[in-house]
Structure formats: structure tokens, C-alpha cells
Tab-separated table of C-alpha atoms and ligand atoms in Angstrom:
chain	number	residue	atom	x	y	z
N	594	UNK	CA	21.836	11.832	2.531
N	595	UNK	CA	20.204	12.179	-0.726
N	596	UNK	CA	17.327	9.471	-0.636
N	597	UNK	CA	16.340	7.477	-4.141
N	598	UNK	CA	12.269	6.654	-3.994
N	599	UNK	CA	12.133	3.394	-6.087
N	600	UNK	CA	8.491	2.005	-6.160
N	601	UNK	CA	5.538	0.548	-8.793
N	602	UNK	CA	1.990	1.658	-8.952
N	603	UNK	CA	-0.975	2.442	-6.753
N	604	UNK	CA	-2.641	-0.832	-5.725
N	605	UNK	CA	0.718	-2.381	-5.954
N	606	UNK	CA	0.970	-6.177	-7.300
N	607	UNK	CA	3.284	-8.531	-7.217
N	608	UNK	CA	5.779	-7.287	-10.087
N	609	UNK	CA	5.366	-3.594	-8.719
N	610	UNK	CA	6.458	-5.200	-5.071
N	611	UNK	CA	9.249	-7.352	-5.944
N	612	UNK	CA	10.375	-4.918	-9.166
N	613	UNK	CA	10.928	-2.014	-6.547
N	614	UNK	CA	13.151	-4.530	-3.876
N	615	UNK	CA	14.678	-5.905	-6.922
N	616	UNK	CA	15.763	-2.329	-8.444
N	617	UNK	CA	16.767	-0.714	-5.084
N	618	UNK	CA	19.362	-3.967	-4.979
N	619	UNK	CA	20.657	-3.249	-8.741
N	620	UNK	CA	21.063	0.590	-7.617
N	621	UNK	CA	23.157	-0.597	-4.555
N	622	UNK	CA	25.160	-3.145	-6.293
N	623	UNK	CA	25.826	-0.117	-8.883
N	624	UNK	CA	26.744	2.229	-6.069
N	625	UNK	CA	23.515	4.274	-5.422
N	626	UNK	CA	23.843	3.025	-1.713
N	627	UNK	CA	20.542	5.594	-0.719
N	628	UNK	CA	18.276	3.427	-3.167
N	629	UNK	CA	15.245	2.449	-1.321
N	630	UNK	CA	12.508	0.190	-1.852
N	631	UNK	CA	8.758	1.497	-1.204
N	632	UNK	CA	5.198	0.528	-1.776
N	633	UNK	CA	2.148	2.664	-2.610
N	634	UNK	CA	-0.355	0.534	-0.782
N	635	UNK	CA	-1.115	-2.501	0.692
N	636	UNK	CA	0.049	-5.814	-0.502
N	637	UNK	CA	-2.110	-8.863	-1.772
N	638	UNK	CA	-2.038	-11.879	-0.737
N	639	UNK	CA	-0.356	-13.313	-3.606
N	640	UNK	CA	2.648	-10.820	-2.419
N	641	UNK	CA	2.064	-11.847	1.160
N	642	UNK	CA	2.925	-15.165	0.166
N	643	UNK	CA	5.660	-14.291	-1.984
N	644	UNK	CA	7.684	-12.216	1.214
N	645	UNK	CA	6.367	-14.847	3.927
N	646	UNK	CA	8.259	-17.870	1.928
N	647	UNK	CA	11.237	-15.709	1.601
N	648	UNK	CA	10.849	-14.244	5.566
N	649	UNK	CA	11.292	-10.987	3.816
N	650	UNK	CA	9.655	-7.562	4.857
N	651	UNK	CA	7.579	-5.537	2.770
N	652	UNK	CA	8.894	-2.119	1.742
N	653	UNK	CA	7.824	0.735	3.531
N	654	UNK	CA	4.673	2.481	2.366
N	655	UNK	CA	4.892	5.876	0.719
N	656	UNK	CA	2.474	8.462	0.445
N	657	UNK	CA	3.702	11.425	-1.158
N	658	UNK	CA	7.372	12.641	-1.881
N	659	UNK	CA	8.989	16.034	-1.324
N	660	UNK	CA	9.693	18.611	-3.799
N	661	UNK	CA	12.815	17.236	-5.839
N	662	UNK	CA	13.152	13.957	-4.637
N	663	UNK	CA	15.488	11.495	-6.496
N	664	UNK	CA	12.641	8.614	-7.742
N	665	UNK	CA	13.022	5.343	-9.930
N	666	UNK	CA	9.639	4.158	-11.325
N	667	UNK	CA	8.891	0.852	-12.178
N	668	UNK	CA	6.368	-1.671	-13.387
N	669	UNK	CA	4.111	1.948	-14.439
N	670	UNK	CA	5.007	5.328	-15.753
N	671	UNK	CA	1.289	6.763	-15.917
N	672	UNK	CA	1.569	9.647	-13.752
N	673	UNK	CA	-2.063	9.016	-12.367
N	674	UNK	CA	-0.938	5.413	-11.019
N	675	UNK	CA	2.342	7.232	-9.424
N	676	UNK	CA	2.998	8.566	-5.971
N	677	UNK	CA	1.654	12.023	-4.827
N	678	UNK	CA	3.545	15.077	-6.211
N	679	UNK	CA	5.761	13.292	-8.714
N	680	UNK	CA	5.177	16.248	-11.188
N	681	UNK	CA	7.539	17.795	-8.724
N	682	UNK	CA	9.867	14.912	-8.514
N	683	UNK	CA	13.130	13.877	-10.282
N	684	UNK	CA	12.799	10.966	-11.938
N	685	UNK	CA	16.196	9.452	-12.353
N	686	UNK	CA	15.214	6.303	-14.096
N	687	UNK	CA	12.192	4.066	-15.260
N	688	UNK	CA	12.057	0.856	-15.819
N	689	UNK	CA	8.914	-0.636	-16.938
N	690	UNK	CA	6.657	-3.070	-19.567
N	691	UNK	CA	2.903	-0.623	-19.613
N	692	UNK	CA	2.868	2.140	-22.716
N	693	UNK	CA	4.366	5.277	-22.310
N	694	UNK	CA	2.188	7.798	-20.798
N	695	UNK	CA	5.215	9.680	-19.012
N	696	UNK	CA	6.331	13.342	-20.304
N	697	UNK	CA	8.944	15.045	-18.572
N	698	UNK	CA	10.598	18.258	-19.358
N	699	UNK	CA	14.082	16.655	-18.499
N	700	UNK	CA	16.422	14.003	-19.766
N	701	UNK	CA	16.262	10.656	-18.193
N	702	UNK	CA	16.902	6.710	-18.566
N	703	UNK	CA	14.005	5.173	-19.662
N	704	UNK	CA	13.873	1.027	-20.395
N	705	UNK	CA	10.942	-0.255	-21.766
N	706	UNK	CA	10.890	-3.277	-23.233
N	707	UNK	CA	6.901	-4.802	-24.545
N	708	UNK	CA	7.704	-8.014	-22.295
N	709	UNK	CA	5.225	-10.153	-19.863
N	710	UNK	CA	6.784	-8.351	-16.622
N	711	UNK	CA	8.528	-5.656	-15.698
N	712	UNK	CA	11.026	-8.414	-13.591
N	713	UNK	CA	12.466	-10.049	-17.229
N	714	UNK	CA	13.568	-6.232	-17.964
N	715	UNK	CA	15.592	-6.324	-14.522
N	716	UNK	CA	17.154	-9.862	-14.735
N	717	UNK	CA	18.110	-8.733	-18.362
N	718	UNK	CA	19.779	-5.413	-16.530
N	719	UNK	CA	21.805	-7.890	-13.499
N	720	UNK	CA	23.344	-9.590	-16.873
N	721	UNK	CA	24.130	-6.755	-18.775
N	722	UNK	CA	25.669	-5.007	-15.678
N	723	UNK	CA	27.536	-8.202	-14.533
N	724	UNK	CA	25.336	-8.348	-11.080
N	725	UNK	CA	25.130	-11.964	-9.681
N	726	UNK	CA	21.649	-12.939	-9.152
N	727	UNK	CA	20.897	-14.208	-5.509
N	728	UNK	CA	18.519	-16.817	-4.472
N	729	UNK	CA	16.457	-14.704	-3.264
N	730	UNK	CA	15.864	-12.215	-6.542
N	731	UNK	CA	15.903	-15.161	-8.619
N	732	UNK	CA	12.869	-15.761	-6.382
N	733	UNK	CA	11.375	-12.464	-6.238
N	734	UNK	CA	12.116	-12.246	-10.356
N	735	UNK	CA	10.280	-14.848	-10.713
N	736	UNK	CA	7.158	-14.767	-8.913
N	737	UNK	CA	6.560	-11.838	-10.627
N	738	UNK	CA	6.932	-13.307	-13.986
N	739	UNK	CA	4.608	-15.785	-12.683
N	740	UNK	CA	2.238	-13.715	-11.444
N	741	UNK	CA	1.690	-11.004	-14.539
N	742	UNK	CA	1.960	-14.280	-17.293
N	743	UNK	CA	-0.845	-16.510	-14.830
N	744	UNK	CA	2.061	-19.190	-15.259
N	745	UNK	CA	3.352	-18.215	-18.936
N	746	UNK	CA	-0.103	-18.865	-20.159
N	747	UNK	CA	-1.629	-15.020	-20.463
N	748	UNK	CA	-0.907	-13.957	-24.491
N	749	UNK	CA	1.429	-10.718	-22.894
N	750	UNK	CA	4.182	-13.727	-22.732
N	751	UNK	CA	7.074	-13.192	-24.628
N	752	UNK	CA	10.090	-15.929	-25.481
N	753	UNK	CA	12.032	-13.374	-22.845
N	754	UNK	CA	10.222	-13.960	-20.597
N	755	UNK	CA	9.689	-18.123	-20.647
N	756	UNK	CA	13.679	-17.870	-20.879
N	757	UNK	CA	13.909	-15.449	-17.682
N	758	UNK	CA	11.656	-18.454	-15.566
N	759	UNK	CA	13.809	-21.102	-17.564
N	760	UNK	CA	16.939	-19.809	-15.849
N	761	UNK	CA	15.678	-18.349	-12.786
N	762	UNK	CA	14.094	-21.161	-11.277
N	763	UNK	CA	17.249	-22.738	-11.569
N	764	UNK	CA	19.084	-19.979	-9.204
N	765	UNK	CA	15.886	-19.886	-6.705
N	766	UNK	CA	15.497	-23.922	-7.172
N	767	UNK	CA	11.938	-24.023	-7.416
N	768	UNK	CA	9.421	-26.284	-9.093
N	769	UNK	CA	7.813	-23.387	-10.850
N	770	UNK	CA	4.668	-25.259	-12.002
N	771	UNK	CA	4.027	-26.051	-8.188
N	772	UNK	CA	5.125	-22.990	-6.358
N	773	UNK	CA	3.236	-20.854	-9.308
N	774	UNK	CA	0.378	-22.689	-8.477
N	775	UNK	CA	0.296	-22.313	-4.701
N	776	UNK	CA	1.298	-18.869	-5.223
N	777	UNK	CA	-1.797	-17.828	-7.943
N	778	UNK	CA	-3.735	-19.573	-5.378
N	779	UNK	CA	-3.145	-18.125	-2.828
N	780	UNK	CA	-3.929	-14.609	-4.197
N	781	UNK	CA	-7.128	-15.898	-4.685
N	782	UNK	CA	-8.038	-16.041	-1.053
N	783	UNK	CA	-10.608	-13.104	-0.341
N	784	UNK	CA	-12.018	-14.437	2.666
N	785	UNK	CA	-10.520	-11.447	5.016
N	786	UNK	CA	-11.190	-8.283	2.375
N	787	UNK	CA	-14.528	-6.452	2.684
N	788	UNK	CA	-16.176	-5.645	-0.427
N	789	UNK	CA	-14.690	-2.468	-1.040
N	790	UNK	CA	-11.130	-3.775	-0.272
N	791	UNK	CA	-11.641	-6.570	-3.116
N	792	UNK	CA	-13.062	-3.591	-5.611
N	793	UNK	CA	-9.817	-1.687	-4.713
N	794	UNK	CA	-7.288	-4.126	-4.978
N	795	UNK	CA	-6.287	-4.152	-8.556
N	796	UNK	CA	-8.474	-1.607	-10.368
N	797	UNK	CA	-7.104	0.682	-13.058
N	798	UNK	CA	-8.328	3.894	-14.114
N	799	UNK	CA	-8.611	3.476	-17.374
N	800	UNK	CA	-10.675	5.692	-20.019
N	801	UNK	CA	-11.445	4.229	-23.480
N	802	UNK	CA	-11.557	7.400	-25.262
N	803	UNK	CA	-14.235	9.534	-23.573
N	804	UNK	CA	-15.541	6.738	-21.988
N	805	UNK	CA	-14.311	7.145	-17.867
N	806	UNK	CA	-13.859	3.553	-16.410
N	807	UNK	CA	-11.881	1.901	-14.239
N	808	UNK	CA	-11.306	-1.882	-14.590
N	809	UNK	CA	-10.487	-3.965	-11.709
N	810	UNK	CA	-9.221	-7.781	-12.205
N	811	UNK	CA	-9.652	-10.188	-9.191
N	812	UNK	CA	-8.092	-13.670	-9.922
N	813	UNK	CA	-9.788	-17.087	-8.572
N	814	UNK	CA	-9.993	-20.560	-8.968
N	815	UNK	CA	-13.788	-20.847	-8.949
N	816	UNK	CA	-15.772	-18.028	-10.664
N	817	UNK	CA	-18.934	-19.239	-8.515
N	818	UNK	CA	-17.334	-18.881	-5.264
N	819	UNK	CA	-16.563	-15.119	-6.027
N	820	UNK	CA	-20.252	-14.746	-8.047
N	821	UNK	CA	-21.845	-16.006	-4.774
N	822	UNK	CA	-20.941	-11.921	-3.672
N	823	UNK	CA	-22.787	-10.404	-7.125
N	824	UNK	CA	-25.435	-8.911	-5.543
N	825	UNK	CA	-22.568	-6.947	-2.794
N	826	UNK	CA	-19.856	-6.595	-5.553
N	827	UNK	CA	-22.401	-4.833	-7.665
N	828	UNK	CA	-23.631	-2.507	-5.015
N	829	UNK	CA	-20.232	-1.774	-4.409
N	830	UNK	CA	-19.573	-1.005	-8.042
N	831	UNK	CA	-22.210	1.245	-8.280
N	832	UNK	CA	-21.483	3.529	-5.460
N	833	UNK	CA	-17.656	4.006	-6.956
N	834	UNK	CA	-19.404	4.693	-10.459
N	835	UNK	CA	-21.366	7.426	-8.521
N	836	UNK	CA	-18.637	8.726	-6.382
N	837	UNK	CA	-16.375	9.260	-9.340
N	838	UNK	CA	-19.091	9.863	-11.892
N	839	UNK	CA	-18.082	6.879	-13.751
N	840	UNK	CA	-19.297	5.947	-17.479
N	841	UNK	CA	-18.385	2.318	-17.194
N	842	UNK	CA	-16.933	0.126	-14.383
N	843	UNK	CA	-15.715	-3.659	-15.631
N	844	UNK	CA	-15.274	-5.957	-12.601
N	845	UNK	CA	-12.789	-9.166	-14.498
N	846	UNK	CA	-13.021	-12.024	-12.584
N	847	UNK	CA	-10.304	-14.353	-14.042
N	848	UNK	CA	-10.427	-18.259	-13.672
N	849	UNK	CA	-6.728	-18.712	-13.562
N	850	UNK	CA	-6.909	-22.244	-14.407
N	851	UNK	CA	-9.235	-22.580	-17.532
N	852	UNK	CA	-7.830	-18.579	-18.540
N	853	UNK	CA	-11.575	-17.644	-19.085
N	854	UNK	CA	-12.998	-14.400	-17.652
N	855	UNK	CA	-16.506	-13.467	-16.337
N	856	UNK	CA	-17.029	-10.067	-16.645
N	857	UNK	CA	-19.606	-7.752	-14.184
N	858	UNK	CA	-20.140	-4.342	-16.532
N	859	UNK	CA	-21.896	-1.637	-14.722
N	860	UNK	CA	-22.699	2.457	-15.987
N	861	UNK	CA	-24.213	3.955	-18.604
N	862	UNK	CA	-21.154	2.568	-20.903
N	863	UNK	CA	-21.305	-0.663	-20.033
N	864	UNK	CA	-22.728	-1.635	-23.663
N	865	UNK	CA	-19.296	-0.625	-24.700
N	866	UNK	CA	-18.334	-4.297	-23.652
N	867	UNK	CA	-21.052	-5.766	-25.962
N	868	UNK	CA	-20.128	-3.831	-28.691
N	869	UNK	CA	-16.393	-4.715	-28.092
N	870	UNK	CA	-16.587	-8.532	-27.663
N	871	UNK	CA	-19.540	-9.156	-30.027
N	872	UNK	CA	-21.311	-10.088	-26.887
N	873	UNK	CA	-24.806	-9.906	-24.679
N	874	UNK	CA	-24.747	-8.849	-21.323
N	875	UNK	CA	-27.043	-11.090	-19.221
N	876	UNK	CA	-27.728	-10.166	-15.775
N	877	UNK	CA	-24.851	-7.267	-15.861
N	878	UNK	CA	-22.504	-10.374	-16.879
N	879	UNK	CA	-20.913	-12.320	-19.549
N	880	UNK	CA	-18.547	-15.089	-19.904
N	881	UNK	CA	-15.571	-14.025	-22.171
N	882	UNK	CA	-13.705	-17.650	-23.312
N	883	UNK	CA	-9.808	-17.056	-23.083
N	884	UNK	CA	-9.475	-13.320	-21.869
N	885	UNK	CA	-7.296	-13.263	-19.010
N	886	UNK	CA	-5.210	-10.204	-19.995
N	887	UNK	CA	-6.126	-6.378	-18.992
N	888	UNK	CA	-3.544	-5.298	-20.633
N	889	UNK	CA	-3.588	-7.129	-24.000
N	890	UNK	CA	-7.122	-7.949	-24.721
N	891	UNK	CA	-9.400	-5.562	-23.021
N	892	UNK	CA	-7.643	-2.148	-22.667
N	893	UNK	CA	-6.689	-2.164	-27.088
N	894	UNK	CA	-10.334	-3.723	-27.616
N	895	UNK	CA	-12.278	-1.380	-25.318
N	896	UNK	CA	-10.427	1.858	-26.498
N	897	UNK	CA	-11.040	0.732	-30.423
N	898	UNK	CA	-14.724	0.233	-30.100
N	899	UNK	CA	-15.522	3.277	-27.705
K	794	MN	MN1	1.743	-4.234	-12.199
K	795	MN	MN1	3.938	-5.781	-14.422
């Protein structure tokens, strides 16, 4: 049996979760009957939530794959967020929303559409290829949508993408307002991560220009509640900025209700975000008004002003 590897990124969020069970099910319906759902770390506990109110479990995790092995990437193409030894992989197909990063010295299927989340690309794909939608994708579709748009309100939504949710929660009969909400929230909950775990859990190697950084976003619903851990957060910080001889690391700490983001900037770069945002660090920290998006309005901001 000739296995297919479909999976998202490292530090795997909701859209790279549900995007690899909800790809491994187009496969099958299409005939690739070896498709298989994995994950390339732990889940969140937005995800948790996600699987517990559909009693489904999480894919298995994968650390590396053999020599040759059939894989289907999506929600990333960036080698460097990928699985172990994909430069020795065969990718069959990728289906994703990030830039291209990917070069491969073979043909392949590649849909990339510049959409809110990777999961409006796939319901678009169970339409074009005649594939019912269940209740339960509908479910898994959407949550993801919800997650990477914070509710439709982050600027990487897209009129695809409000339609997808329009019509989805219809199949999956949920309030999405509600559920979204519960759901945001309760990726917020830190209480059982140690420091290191929350400064792992959705940080991105990034480097703006010469400028090595990773930026990690956590979400909340009360910037003081995660500030009252500065002083451990920053020690934290600084140890990974040593460890991987880091110019900059950006710790995002996004208010998901008022869309506002307080930002910790730590390394010898970490002017870069006052010359970026026109701003003064106080303290290590400033309050940027309506940035909620990594991907939209700090990764094309950072990399123009380094
Ligand atoms: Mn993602
Ligand atoms: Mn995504």
C-alpha cells in the first residue's frame, strides 16, 4: 500500500488540522483510498474544542517521512514549516492560501488561491468535483474559516470566504456568531501551557530581509490577563533569541474582540517595529490599534522597513 502524507504546518492551527482531515476525505471520495490525515505537532485548544464538539480524533502525529513518500501539503508550502525530509518527498498536490515559497524540480498540482483560509479553497474543490459536503466538514470548514478571519473581521477576509461561512453554517447548522465565539475563546485558555509551550504554539520563523525573527501570535480576550506573565514571557523570549541567535523576536498578543494587538519586541532588531509602525516601544511594548493579522499587516510591513 502506497501511503499519501496529507498534513499543514509545524505548530499546526486550526485550518492546518481540519484542512489535512478535510483533504484526506476529498482524496478518498476521488479514489486515493491510502490518503491520510496527519499533524506536525500538538493541537491548541481552539482545535481541541473544534474535534471534542465533533467527538472526532486528532490525526496522527508525524515526524519525518521516508524517502519518496506520496505527500499533499496544505494550509503552508514553506519548506521550513514542512515535515522532516520533504526535500526527499513527492509532493503530489498543494493546496494552500500563504505565498509561494515551494520549488520543486517536478511537475505538480498546485491551488493557491489569496483567500482568508486555506478551508474556502477546499469547499470550492467538494463543488467543483461534485463531492457532497457532510455535517461534519461543513463543520470542520468552517471553524477554520473562523478561526484564520477572528470571525470574518481580520482584513485577510475575502467575499469567498464570508460566502463559504454563509453556506456552510447552513450544512453544519450552527449559529456561527456564537459557536465562533466560544470557539476563539476557548483558544484563549493558557492556564495548562508553561511558558515555553505558549512561546511555541504559533510562532513563525520569519526573516524580514536580513533581519532573523520569529513572530509568535497568542490570541486572548483580555490583554492584561496574558501581560500579568511579561516579566516570564520575556525571559522566555530572550533565551529563544539566544538559542537561535535571533535579531528580533515579536510576541502578538491579539485582543480578539476589540482586533487590537499589544506587541512584546525583544533583540537587537526590535527597533525594526518602531520604524515599521511609526511607533515607540515603551517597556519592550506597544499597543498597535487594529492589527490582528500576521500575515497581512506585519509580515509585508516588517519586510518593507527592514
Ligand atoms: Mn495556518
Ligand atoms: Mn490558514
Amino acid at each position: 500500500m502506497v501511503k499519501t502524507y496529507v498534513f499543514g504546518h509545524k505548530s499546526p492551527d486550526s485550518d492546518s488540522i481540519t484542512s489535512s482531515l478535510v483533504m484526506a476525505n476529498l482524496e478518498k471520495e476521488l479514489g486515493n483510498e491510502h490518503a491520510q490525515a496527519y499533524r506536525l505537532g500538538n493541537l491548541n485548544k481552539e482545535t481541541e474544542f473544534i474535534l471534542n464538539y465533533l467527538g472526532i480524533d486528532a490525526p496522527e502525529l508525524l515526524e519525518s517521512v521516508e524517502d519518496g513518500a506520496d505527500v499533499i501539503l496544505v494550509d503552508h508550502n514553506s519548506p521550513a514549516e514542512s515535515v522532516e525530509n520533504l526535500e526527499n518527498a513527492n509532493i503530489l498536490k498543494v493546496v494552500d492560501h500563504h505565498k509561494l515559497a515551494l520549488n520543486t524540480s517536478y511537475p505538480l498540482s498546485l491551488r493557491f488561491e489569496p483567500v482568508g483560509c486555506t478551508e474556502t479553497i477546499l469547499c470550492k474543490l467538494y463543488e467543483e468535483n461534485n463531492v457532497g459536503i457532510s455535517k461534519e466538514i461543513a463543520t470542520l470548514m468552517l471553524s477554520a474559516i473562523v478561526s484564520d478571519t477572528l470571525l470574518l473581521k481580520s482584513p485577510t477576509t475575502t467575499e469567498d470566504d464570508e460566502m463559504a461561512v454563509e453556506k456552510l453554517a447552513k450544512i453544519a447548522e450552527i449559529d456561527v456568531e456564537e459557536y465562533g465565539l466560544e470557539m476563539l475563546k476557548a483558544g484563549t485558555d493558557l492556564s495548562s501551557f508553561s511558558i515555553d509551550e505558549i512561546l511555541a504554539l504559533d510562532a513563525k520563523q520569519i526573516d524580514f530581509k536580513d533581519v532573523k525573527s520569529i513572530v509568535n501570535q497568542i490570541n486572548t480576550a483580555s490583554i492584561p490577563d496574558v501581560l500579568e506573565m511579561k516579566d516570564d514571557l520575556e525571559k522566555g523570549m530572550n533565551k529563544i533569541i539566544e538559542d537561535e541567535n535571533l535579531d528580533l523576536f515579536m510576541l502578538l498578543i491579539t485582543d480578539i474582540v476589540n482586533s487590537n494587538s499589544q506587541v512584546i519586541a525583544l533583540g537587537k532588531h526590535a527597533d525594526l517595529v518602531e520604524k515599521a509602525y511609526g511607533v515607540n516601544l515603551e517597556d519592550n511594548m506597544v499597543l498597535l490599534e487594529d492589527v490582528v493579522s500576521r500575515k497581512k499587516q506585519v509580515v509585508p510591513i516588517m519586510t518593507e522597513s527592514a
